[in-house]
Amino acid sequence: MQRYFVDQECWNNDTLYVSGEDTHHIVRVMRMREGDNLVAIHPEKGPALCEITKVAQDDVHCIVVKWMEEDRELPVHVTIVASLGKGDKLEQIVQKGTELGASAFIPYQAARSVAKWDNKKAVKKIERLQKISKEASEQSERTVVPEVQSVHSLQQLLEIKTHYDHCFFGYADEARHQKSELLSEAFKPLKRGETVLVAFGPEGGFSESEVEKLSNEGFKSIRLGPRILRMETAPLYFLSSLSYMLEEF
C-alpha cells in the first residue's frame, strides 16, 4: 500500500487531495485510478486508508475509508547531530537514520569536517536531505517525517542543549577503554516521551576542544561498542541499539 504525507491544508475533515510530486508518483509511476486505495498521513491525526475519488491534472482527490492505528515511532525522540562529511555520507545517515526511527537531523560544521557548505550550497543540500527523509519515512511506513534542520555551529549546539532531556556525543576514545560504561547503561535513565540529542564527529573525529566544551556543557560521552566506527555507521549503531533496548528487549 503506497503511503503519502499530506499537508494539513489539503485536508477537509474526511476528504483530501494530494498534489505536487506525489500526484506524478500516484498517476504516472503507480498508475493508480479512481477506486484504488492508498494511505495518506495527516500531520496530526496520523495515517488513514483512503480511496481515490478523482484524478485531475494537478492533483488526486481522495476520501477517508478509515483511520488507522499504528505505533511505528521510537518511544523517545532522537535528534541526530551529524557532522558534515565527504561524498554522500550525510545522505546515508538521513536515509538509514529515518528508517531506524530518528526524529530530526542537524548537520554540524565540525572543526575537522573536510566538507564546507556555503550559504547557497547549504539551502540546496538541506532540501535534498529533507526529500530523502520524506521518501525514507514513506518506505519504512512511519507516521512522521524527520525534520532536517539548518547547519549548526558548536555554539549553537550548546545553546539548544537546554531543550533536551538527555545529551550525548559519540567519542572514539571510549571504545579504546574496556572500563568505559556500556551503551546499555547510558540508556537506562531514558523514559518514554523524553528527548535525546546525540552528536557524532566527522571522519577525523571531534577535536580536543570540542570534546572539552561538550563535556563541560553536560554532554555525556558514550561508547559505541569495542570497535571504531565510521562517521556514517555510528549514528545507525546508536539508533539500532536504542531500538533494541526500548522496543525489543
XYZ file of C-alpha atoms in Angstrom:
249
model
C 0.000 0.000 0.000
C 1.540 3.286 -1.103
C 1.871 5.968 1.608
C 1.919 9.733 1.181
C 2.420 12.538 3.700
C -0.248 15.156 3.007
C -0.027 18.742 4.282
C -2.746 19.865 6.674
C -4.185 22.473 4.300
C -5.007 19.673 1.831
C -7.477 18.071 4.280
C -11.134 18.891 4.831
C -12.437 16.527 7.507
C -12.530 13.114 5.757
C -11.725 14.369 2.270
C -8.359 15.430 0.921
C -6.298 15.999 -2.169
C -2.717 15.066 -2.982
C -0.641 17.433 -5.130
C 2.891 18.115 -6.359
C 5.397 15.325 -6.964
C 3.163 12.837 -5.145
C 0.493 13.321 -7.821
C 3.013 12.376 -10.500
C 4.007 9.311 -8.486
C 0.409 8.206 -7.962
C -0.703 8.702 -11.578
C 2.408 8.178 -13.712
C 4.516 5.782 -11.655
C 1.951 3.703 -9.769
C -0.719 4.201 -12.468
C -3.477 4.371 -9.860
C -7.000 5.273 -10.862
C -10.371 6.103 -9.283
C -11.366 3.396 -6.812
C -7.759 2.481 -5.911
C -6.590 2.746 -2.311
C -3.624 4.475 -0.716
C -2.529 5.544 2.764
C -2.498 9.296 3.411
C -0.852 10.602 6.577
C -2.314 13.635 8.318
C 0.337 15.675 10.206
C -1.675 15.452 13.445
C -4.197 12.619 13.114
C -1.803 10.139 11.554
C -2.461 7.570 8.790
C -5.754 6.912 7.053
C -6.748 4.340 4.471
C -8.154 6.362 1.575
C -9.932 5.726 -1.722
C -9.197 7.788 -4.819
C -12.372 9.553 -5.988
C -10.977 11.755 -8.751
C -7.750 12.003 -10.757
C -7.222 15.539 -12.059
C -4.351 17.042 -13.999
C -2.639 18.623 -10.988
C -3.976 16.675 -8.020
C -5.634 13.485 -6.838
C -8.804 13.660 -4.692
C -9.500 11.050 -2.030
C -11.942 10.166 0.716
C -11.033 8.539 4.040
C -12.230 4.959 4.311
C -10.938 4.524 7.874
C -8.371 5.993 10.223
C -5.563 3.604 11.113
C -3.917 2.936 14.464
C -0.162 2.444 14.140
C 2.731 2.528 16.603
C 5.842 2.877 14.449
C 7.800 5.603 16.282
C 10.593 5.206 18.833
C 9.477 5.666 22.465
C 11.902 8.613 22.754
C 12.514 11.487 20.323
C 16.066 11.366 18.996
C 17.779 14.239 17.194
C 20.936 13.161 15.372
C 23.705 15.754 15.073
C 25.734 14.567 12.067
C 28.996 16.302 11.179
C 29.496 17.308 7.578
C 31.390 14.581 5.727
C 32.710 13.747 2.293
C 30.523 12.483 -0.547
C 27.043 11.237 0.276
C 27.696 10.239 3.894
C 25.161 12.681 5.297
C 22.565 11.383 2.853
C 23.215 7.840 4.090
C 22.781 8.954 7.692
C 19.476 10.699 6.965
C 18.068 7.845 4.893
C 19.020 4.991 7.198
C 18.544 7.050 10.342
C 14.976 7.799 9.281
C 14.332 4.097 8.743
C 15.663 3.428 12.255
C 13.402 5.993 13.912
C 15.280 9.291 14.283
C 13.016 12.305 14.883
C 15.277 15.019 13.453
C 18.725 15.673 11.984
C 21.113 18.578 12.492
C 24.087 18.923 10.107
C 27.117 20.112 12.088
C 30.127 22.054 10.818
C 32.739 20.283 12.952
C 36.273 21.524 13.455
C 37.643 18.604 11.428
C 34.908 18.461 8.783
C 36.547 18.201 5.363
C 33.344 19.333 3.647
C 32.402 23.003 3.844
C 28.953 24.346 2.984
C 28.466 27.960 1.949
C 25.018 29.523 2.381
C 23.923 28.855 -1.219
C 25.056 25.239 -1.132
C 23.519 24.666 2.305
C 19.977 25.548 1.170
C 20.067 23.048 -1.702
C 21.692 20.398 0.482
C 19.016 20.716 3.173
C 16.235 20.497 0.572
C 17.814 17.352 -0.832
C 18.180 15.795 2.637
C 14.581 16.660 3.543
C 13.357 14.906 0.404
C 15.409 11.830 1.328
C 13.887 11.912 4.808
C 10.350 12.028 3.391
C 10.946 9.155 0.963
C 12.547 7.037 3.689
C 9.601 7.742 6.004
C 7.171 6.529 3.347
C 9.252 3.432 2.629
C 9.580 2.478 6.302
C 5.875 3.195 6.967
C 6.488 5.853 9.578
C 3.850 8.329 10.687
C 6.132 11.388 10.829
C 8.824 12.844 8.589
C 12.010 13.769 10.494
C 12.981 17.411 10.075
C 16.406 18.255 8.648
C 17.450 21.490 10.325
C 19.969 24.095 9.199
C 23.725 23.665 9.636
C 24.746 24.334 13.255
C 27.964 25.537 14.815
C 29.304 24.216 18.124
C 27.987 27.275 19.927
C 24.510 26.690 18.514
C 24.583 23.065 19.693
C 25.499 24.185 23.189
C 22.657 26.732 23.138
C 19.925 24.235 22.132
C 21.090 21.661 24.687
C 18.611 23.004 27.248
C 15.704 21.861 25.059
C 16.602 18.170 25.506
C 16.280 15.751 28.423
C 19.474 13.829 27.557
C 22.551 14.869 25.555
C 25.272 12.509 24.335
C 28.213 12.525 21.954
C 29.938 9.554 20.356
C 33.596 9.518 21.368
C 36.027 7.058 19.746
C 38.353 7.008 22.770
C 35.599 5.353 24.820
C 35.877 2.274 22.561
C 39.590 2.010 23.378
C 38.993 1.600 27.106
C 37.458 -1.627 28.346
C 36.311 0.036 31.569
C 34.152 2.576 29.756
C 30.443 2.461 30.585
C 28.380 0.253 28.301
C 25.894 1.959 26.000
C 23.072 -0.002 27.641
C 23.888 1.719 30.941
C 23.659 5.130 29.294
C 20.188 4.196 28.014
C 18.775 3.115 31.383
C 17.681 6.608 32.562
C 15.695 7.226 29.342
C 11.920 7.339 29.739
C 9.122 7.195 27.179
C 8.397 10.560 25.600
C 11.733 12.138 26.535
C 14.028 13.903 24.079
C 17.585 12.937 23.181
C 20.274 14.955 21.421
C 23.280 12.923 20.255
C 26.258 14.266 18.295
C 28.701 12.407 16.060
C 32.014 13.664 14.729
C 33.366 13.735 11.154
C 35.942 11.402 9.570
C 38.708 12.664 11.852
C 36.572 12.662 14.976
C 35.901 15.520 17.366
C 38.774 17.842 18.194
C 40.077 18.010 21.777
C 38.494 21.449 22.115
C 35.090 20.141 21.007
C 35.284 17.205 23.418
C 36.161 19.544 26.279
C 33.351 22.003 25.531
C 30.737 19.298 25.001
C 31.728 17.578 28.251
C 31.757 20.825 30.225
C 28.281 21.699 28.965
C 26.727 18.416 30.103
C 27.013 16.206 27.014
C 27.820 12.668 28.111
C 30.396 10.745 26.047
C 29.191 7.278 25.014
C 30.874 4.072 23.914
C 29.536 2.580 20.676
C 30.880 -0.924 21.143
C 34.530 -2.044 21.222
C 35.280 -1.121 17.597
C 35.971 2.238 15.950
C 33.053 3.072 13.653
C 32.902 5.264 10.565
C 31.022 8.542 10.872
C 28.092 7.210 8.829
C 27.934 3.970 10.847
C 27.987 5.412 14.377
C 24.503 7.048 14.310
C 22.977 3.849 12.949
C 24.619 1.784 15.692
C 23.187 4.183 18.267
C 19.645 4.071 16.854
C 19.679 0.295 16.394
C 20.883 -0.248 19.964
C 18.285 2.174 21.295
C 15.507 0.427 19.398
C 16.569 -2.950 20.756
C 16.770 -1.700 24.337
C 13.456 0.191 24.326
C 11.340 -1.753 21.827
C 12.607 -5.340 21.681
C 14.490 -6.153 24.887
